XYZ file of C-alpha atoms in Angstrom:
408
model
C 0.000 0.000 0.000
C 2.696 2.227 0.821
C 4.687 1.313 -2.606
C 1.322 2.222 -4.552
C 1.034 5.493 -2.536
C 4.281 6.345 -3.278
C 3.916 5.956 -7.060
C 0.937 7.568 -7.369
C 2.902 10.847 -5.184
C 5.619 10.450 -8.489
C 2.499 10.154 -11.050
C 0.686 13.295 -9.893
C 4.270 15.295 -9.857
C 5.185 14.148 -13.012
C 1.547 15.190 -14.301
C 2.351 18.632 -12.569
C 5.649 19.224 -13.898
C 4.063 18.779 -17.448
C 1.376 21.130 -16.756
C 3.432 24.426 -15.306
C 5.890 23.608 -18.472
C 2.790 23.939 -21.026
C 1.847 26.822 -19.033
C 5.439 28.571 -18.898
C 4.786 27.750 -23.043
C 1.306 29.376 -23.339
C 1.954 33.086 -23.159
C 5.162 32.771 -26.189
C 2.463 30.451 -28.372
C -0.413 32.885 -27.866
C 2.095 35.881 -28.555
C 3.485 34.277 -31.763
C -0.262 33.139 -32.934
C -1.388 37.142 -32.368
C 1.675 38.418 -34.387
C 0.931 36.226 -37.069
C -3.427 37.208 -37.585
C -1.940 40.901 -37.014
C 0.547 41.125 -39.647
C -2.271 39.457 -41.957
C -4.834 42.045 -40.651
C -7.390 39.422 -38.996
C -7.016 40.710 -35.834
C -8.230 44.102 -34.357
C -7.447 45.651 -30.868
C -10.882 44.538 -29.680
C -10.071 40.666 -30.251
C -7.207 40.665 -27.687
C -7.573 37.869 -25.317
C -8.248 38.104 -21.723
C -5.413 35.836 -20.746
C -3.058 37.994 -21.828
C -4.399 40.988 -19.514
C -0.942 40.526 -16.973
C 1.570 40.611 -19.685
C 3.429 43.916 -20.713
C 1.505 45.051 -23.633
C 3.283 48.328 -24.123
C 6.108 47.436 -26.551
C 6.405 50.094 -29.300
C 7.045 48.604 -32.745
C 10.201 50.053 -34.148
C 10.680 52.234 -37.719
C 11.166 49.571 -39.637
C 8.720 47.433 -38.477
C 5.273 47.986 -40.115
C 2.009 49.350 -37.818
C -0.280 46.928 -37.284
C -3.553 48.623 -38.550
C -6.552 48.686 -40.556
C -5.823 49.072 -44.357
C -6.140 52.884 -45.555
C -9.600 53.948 -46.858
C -10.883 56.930 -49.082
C -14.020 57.865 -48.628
C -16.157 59.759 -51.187
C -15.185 63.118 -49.935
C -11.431 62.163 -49.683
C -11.619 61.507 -53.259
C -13.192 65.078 -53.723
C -10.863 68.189 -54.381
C -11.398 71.201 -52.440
C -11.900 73.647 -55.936
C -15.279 70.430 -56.829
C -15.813 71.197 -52.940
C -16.295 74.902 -53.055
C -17.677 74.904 -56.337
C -20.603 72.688 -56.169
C -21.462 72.638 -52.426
C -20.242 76.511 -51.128
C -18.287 74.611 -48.163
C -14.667 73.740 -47.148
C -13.428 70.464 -46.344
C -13.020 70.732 -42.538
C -16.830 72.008 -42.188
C -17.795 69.364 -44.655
C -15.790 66.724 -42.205
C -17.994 68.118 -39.262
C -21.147 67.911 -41.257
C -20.805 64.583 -42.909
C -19.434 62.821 -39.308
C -22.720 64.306 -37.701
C -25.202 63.199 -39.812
C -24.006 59.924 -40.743
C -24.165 59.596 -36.891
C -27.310 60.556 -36.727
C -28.407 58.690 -40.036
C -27.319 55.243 -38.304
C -30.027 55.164 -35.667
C -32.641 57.940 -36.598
C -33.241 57.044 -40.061
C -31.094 54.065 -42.472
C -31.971 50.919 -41.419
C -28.990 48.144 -42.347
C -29.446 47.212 -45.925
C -31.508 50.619 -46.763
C -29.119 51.633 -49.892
C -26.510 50.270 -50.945
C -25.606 54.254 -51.735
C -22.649 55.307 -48.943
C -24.364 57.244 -46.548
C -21.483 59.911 -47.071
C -22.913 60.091 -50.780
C -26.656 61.056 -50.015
C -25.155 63.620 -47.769
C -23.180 65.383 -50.231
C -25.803 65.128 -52.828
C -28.138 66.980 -50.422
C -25.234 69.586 -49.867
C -25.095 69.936 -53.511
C -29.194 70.303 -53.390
C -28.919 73.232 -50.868
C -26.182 74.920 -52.569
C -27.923 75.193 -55.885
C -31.432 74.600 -55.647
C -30.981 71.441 -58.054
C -28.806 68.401 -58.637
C -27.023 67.841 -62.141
C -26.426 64.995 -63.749
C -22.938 65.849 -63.114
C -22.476 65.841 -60.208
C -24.378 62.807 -59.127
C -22.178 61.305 -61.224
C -19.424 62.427 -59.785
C -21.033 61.458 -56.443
C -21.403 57.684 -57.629
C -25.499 57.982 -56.881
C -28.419 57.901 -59.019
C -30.546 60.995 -59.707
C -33.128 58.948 -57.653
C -31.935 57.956 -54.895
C -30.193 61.485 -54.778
C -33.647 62.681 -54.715
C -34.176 60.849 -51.503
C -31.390 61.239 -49.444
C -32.249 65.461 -50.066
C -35.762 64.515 -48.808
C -34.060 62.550 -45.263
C -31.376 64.884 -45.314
C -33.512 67.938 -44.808
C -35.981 66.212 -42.496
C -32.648 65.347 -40.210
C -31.323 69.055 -40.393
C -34.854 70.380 -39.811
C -35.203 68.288 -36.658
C -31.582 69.375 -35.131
C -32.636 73.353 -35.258
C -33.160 73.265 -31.971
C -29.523 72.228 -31.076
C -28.256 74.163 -33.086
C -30.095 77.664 -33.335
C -31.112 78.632 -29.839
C -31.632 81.790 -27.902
C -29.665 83.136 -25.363
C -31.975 82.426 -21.626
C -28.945 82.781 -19.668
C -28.332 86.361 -17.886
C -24.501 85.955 -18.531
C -25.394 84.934 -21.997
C -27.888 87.829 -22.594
C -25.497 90.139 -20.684
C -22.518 88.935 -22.972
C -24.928 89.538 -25.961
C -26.189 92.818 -25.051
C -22.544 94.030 -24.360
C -21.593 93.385 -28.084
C -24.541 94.989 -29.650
C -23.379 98.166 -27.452
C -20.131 97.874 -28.645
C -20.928 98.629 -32.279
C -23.724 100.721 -32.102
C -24.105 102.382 -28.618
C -27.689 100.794 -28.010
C -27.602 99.349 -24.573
C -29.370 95.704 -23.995
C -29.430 94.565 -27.526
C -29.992 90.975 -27.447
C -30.456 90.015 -31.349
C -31.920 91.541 -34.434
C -35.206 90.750 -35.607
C -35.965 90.268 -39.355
C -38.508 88.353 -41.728
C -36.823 85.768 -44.276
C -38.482 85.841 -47.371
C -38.166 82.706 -50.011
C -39.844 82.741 -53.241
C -42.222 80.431 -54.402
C -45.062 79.492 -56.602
C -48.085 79.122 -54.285
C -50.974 77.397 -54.242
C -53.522 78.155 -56.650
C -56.724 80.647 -55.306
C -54.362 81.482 -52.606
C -51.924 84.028 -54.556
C -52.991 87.332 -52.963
C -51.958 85.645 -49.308
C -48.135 85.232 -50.553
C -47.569 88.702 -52.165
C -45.018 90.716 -49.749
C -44.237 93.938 -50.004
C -41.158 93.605 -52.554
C -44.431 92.232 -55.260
C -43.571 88.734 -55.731
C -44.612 85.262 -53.872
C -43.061 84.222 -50.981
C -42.894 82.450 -47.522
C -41.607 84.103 -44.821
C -39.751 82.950 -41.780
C -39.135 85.049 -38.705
C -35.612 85.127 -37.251
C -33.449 86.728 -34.922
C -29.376 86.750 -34.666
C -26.777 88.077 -32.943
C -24.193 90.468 -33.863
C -22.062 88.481 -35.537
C -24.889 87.012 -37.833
C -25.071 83.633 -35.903
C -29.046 82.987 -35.888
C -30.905 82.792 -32.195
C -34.630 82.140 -33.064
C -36.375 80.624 -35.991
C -39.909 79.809 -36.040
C -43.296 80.775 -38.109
C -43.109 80.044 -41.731
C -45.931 81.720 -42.927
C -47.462 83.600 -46.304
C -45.522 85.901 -47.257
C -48.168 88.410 -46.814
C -48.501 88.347 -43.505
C -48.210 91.235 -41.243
C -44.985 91.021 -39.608
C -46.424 92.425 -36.183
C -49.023 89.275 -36.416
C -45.941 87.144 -36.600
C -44.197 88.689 -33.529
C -47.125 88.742 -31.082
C -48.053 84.565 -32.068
C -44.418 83.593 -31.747
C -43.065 81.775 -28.933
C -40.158 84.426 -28.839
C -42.324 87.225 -29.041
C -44.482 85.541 -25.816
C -41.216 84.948 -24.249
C -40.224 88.737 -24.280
C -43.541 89.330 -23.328
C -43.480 87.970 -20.285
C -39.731 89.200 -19.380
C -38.213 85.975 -19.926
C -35.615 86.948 -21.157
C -35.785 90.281 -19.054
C -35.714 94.071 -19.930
C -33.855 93.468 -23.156
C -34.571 94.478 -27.084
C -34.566 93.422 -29.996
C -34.153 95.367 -32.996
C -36.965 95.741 -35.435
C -38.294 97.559 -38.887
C -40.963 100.139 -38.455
C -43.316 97.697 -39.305
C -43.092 96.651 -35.917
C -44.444 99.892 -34.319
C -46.035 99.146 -31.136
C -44.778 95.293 -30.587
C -43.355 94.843 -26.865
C -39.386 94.451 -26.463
C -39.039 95.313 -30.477
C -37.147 98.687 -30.861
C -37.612 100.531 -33.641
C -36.924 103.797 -35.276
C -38.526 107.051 -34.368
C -40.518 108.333 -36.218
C -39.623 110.975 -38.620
C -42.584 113.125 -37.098
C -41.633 112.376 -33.512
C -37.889 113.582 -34.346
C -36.908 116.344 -32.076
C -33.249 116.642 -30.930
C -30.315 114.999 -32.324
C -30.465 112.212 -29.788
C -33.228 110.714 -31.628
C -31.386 111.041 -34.880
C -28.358 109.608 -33.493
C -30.571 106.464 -32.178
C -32.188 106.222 -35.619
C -28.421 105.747 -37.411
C -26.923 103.615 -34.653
C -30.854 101.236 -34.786
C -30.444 101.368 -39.177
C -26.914 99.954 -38.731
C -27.782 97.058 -36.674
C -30.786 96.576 -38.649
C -29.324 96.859 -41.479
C -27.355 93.568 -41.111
C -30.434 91.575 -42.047
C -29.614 92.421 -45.650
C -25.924 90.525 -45.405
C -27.285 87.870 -42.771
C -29.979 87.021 -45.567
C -27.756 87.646 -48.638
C -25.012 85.222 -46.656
C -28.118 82.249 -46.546
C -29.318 82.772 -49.853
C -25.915 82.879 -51.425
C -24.450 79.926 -50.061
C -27.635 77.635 -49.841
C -29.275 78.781 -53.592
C -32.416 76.619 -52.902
C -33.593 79.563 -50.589
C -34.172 81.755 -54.238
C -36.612 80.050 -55.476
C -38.050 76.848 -53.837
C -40.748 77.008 -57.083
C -44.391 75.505 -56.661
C -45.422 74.374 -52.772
C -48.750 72.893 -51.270
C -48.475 75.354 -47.903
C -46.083 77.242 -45.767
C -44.741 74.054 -43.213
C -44.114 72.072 -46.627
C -41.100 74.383 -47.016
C -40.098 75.220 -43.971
C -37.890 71.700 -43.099
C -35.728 73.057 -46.260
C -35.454 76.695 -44.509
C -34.465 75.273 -41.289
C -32.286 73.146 -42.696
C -30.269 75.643 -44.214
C -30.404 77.565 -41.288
C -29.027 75.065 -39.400
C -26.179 74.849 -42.048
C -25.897 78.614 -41.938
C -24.677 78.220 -37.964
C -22.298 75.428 -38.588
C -20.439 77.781 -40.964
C -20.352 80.531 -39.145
C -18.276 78.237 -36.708
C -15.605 77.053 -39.119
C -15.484 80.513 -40.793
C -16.260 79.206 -43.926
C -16.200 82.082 -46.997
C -19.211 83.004 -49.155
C -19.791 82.295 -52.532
C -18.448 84.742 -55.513
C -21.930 85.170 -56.527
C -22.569 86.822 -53.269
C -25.213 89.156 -53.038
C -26.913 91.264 -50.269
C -30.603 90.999 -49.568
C -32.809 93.888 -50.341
C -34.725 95.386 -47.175
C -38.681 95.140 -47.896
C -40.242 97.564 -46.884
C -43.136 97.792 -43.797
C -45.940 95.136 -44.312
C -48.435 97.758 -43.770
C -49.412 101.254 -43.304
C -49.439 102.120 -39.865
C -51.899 104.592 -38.502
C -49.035 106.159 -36.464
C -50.869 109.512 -35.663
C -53.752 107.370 -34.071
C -53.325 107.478 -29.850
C -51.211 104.496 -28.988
C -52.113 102.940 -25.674
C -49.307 103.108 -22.779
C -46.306 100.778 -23.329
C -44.046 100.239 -20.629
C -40.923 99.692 -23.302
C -42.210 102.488 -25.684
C -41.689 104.764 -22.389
C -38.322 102.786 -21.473
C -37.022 103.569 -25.164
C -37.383 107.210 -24.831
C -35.502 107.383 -21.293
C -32.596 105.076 -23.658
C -32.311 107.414 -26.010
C -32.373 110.363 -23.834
C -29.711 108.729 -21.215
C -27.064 107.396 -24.402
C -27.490 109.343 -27.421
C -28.131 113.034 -25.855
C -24.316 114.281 -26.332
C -23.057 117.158 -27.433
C -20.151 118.974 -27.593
C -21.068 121.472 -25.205
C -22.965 119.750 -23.492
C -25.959 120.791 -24.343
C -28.628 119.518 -26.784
């Protein structure tokens, strides 16, 4: 019994000897297996094994050796030249980078389903760039996109339904007080009006309206359009968007039913301005001009020059959109107002991303002409008490009553 305990004491060390010398083995197999689907590209850095987590991992490959990577792609805009670029879709490569990486993101799991088109996703994109820029898509450059005119004509409809939905991420008012402050203090910087928080103009986009409905889209200019309030800040980025309407449309009526307008009327965004056309006569926290009867010092004609160069920046904030995203000229024949609007926001939205990479306008660039007021106001008539009317007055009394002797 003891012989046959003692043998089976040599068996199991024997058996144990083998197994720590397999072991010892393991890591140098494992390490020379890995090398091996590496330098053949089957492996990737999420296929690492777990029983390799204690070993040093850390070892730099030298010069010589090659990188162990994926093998080098070009993607549709890589294979794009930055003169095609500028040309055909009015933006640079880096904001095209941002653009494209955003909305493929966002096409992934809002919108293409695997096995949707077998178009690259990068391809609708850029064909719905090209859409925006010009207002149409040539054979050419679908061609040079590698996509069909008709499944071009799709990815513009997703495309703009995607941008539309992201305006509110990306065009959004200032409800902060640092933010409004910080606002405020630039508008004063340039034109000497204190708590300035945007400038407030009407967007107007022709189009062929519906028929028996004409008379509801003529503006004031004498053609058909929609119009779409907005508001921006100094620099042109845009704040508020909202209430695509006939172009017709009284632009006080458009002010008092939007949500902006509601929000300044309850002080939301507290005793701040924005600045207005005449047209807006009477409309709470909208400052406008003075009237030329009401003009009686040089205060009030200092206001009116420092108010008609901030409000005059509508024409190049306009100009910029319709010069860089063409489709806002002329959207041609539409069933109402909202069926356009997704295609205004969407530039919009477009408009704001450029601003932040600084991207240049067009050649064809050209200002926006002011319209003028959407109706006649009866401005002699007796205008009921307004607490901001009274507040303008004290402005312009307080900041533009200088003189150089004092005196007015």
């Amino acid at each position: 019994m003891i012989l046959r305990a003692q043998k089976n004491i040599i068996f199991f060390q024997v058996i144990l000897f083998l197994l720590l010398l397999i072991m010892s083995l393991a890591g140098a197999l494992w390490f020379a297996v890995q090398d091996d689907l590496f330098t053949h590209g089957v492996c990737n850095n999420n296929t690492t094994s777990s029983s390799i987590s204690n070993t040093k991992q850390d070892k730099q490959p030298s010069i010589s050796e090659p990188i162990s990577a994926a093998p080098e792609t070009h993607t549709v805009l890589d294979k794009l030249d930055d003169r095609f670029l500028f040309q055909c879709l009015h933006l640079n490569r880096q904001c095209l980078r941002f653009i494209v990486d955003f909305i493929q993101a966002r096409l992934k799991k809002d919108v293409f389903a695997p096995g949707h088109s077998s178009t690259p996703a990068e391809a609708n994109i850029l064909a719905a760039l090209a859409y925006f820029a010009h207002g149409s898509l040539p054979r050419k450059i679908t061609e040079r996109l590698g996509i069909d005119q008709t499944a071009a004509g799709e990815a513009v409809n997703r495309i703009t339904k995607l941008l539309s939905d992201l305006s509110p991420d990306f065009i959004t008012f200032p409800n902060s007080y640092n933010d409004r402050m910080g606002a405020a203090q630039a508008f004063k910087n340039v034109s000497g009006i204190p708590h300035v928080v945007g400038v407030l103009g009407s967007l107007h986009v022709k189009v062929s309206p519906p028929a028996g409905e004409e008379h509801m889209y003529i503006n004031t200019v004498g053609y058909h359009s929609v119009m779409m309030q907005v508001v921006f800040d100094v620099d042109g980025n845009l704040l508020s968007l909202e209430q695509c309407c006939p172009g017709g449309t009284p632009e006080q009526t458009v002010w008092e039913n939007s949500d902006i307008g509601r929000q300044f009327s309850i002080f939301q965004h507290g005793h701040t301005w924005v600045v207005g056309s005449r047209s807006l006569l009477g409309c709470g926290h909208v400052l406008t001009p003075v009237e030329a009867f009401r003009i009686k010092s040089n205060a009030a004609l200092r206001f009116n020059q420092a108010h008609a160069q901030l409000h005059g920046r509508v024409q190049q904030v306009f100009g910029s959109l319709k010069s860089r995203f063409q489709c806002l000229r002329d959207i041609g024949p539409i069933q109402s107002p909202e069926s356009v609007a997704c295609t205004i926001k969407a530039c919009c939205v477009l408009h704001n991303i450029c601003k932040k990479f600084s991207v240049p306008l067009p050649l064809d660039f050209n200002i926006e002409p002011l319209h003028p007021p959407s109706e006649v106001l009866n401005i002699l008539a007796e205008q009921p008490f307004d607490y901001m009317e009274d507040t303008k007055e004290e402005m312009i009394e307080m900041f533009f009553n200088i003189s150089e002797d004092g005196n007015e």
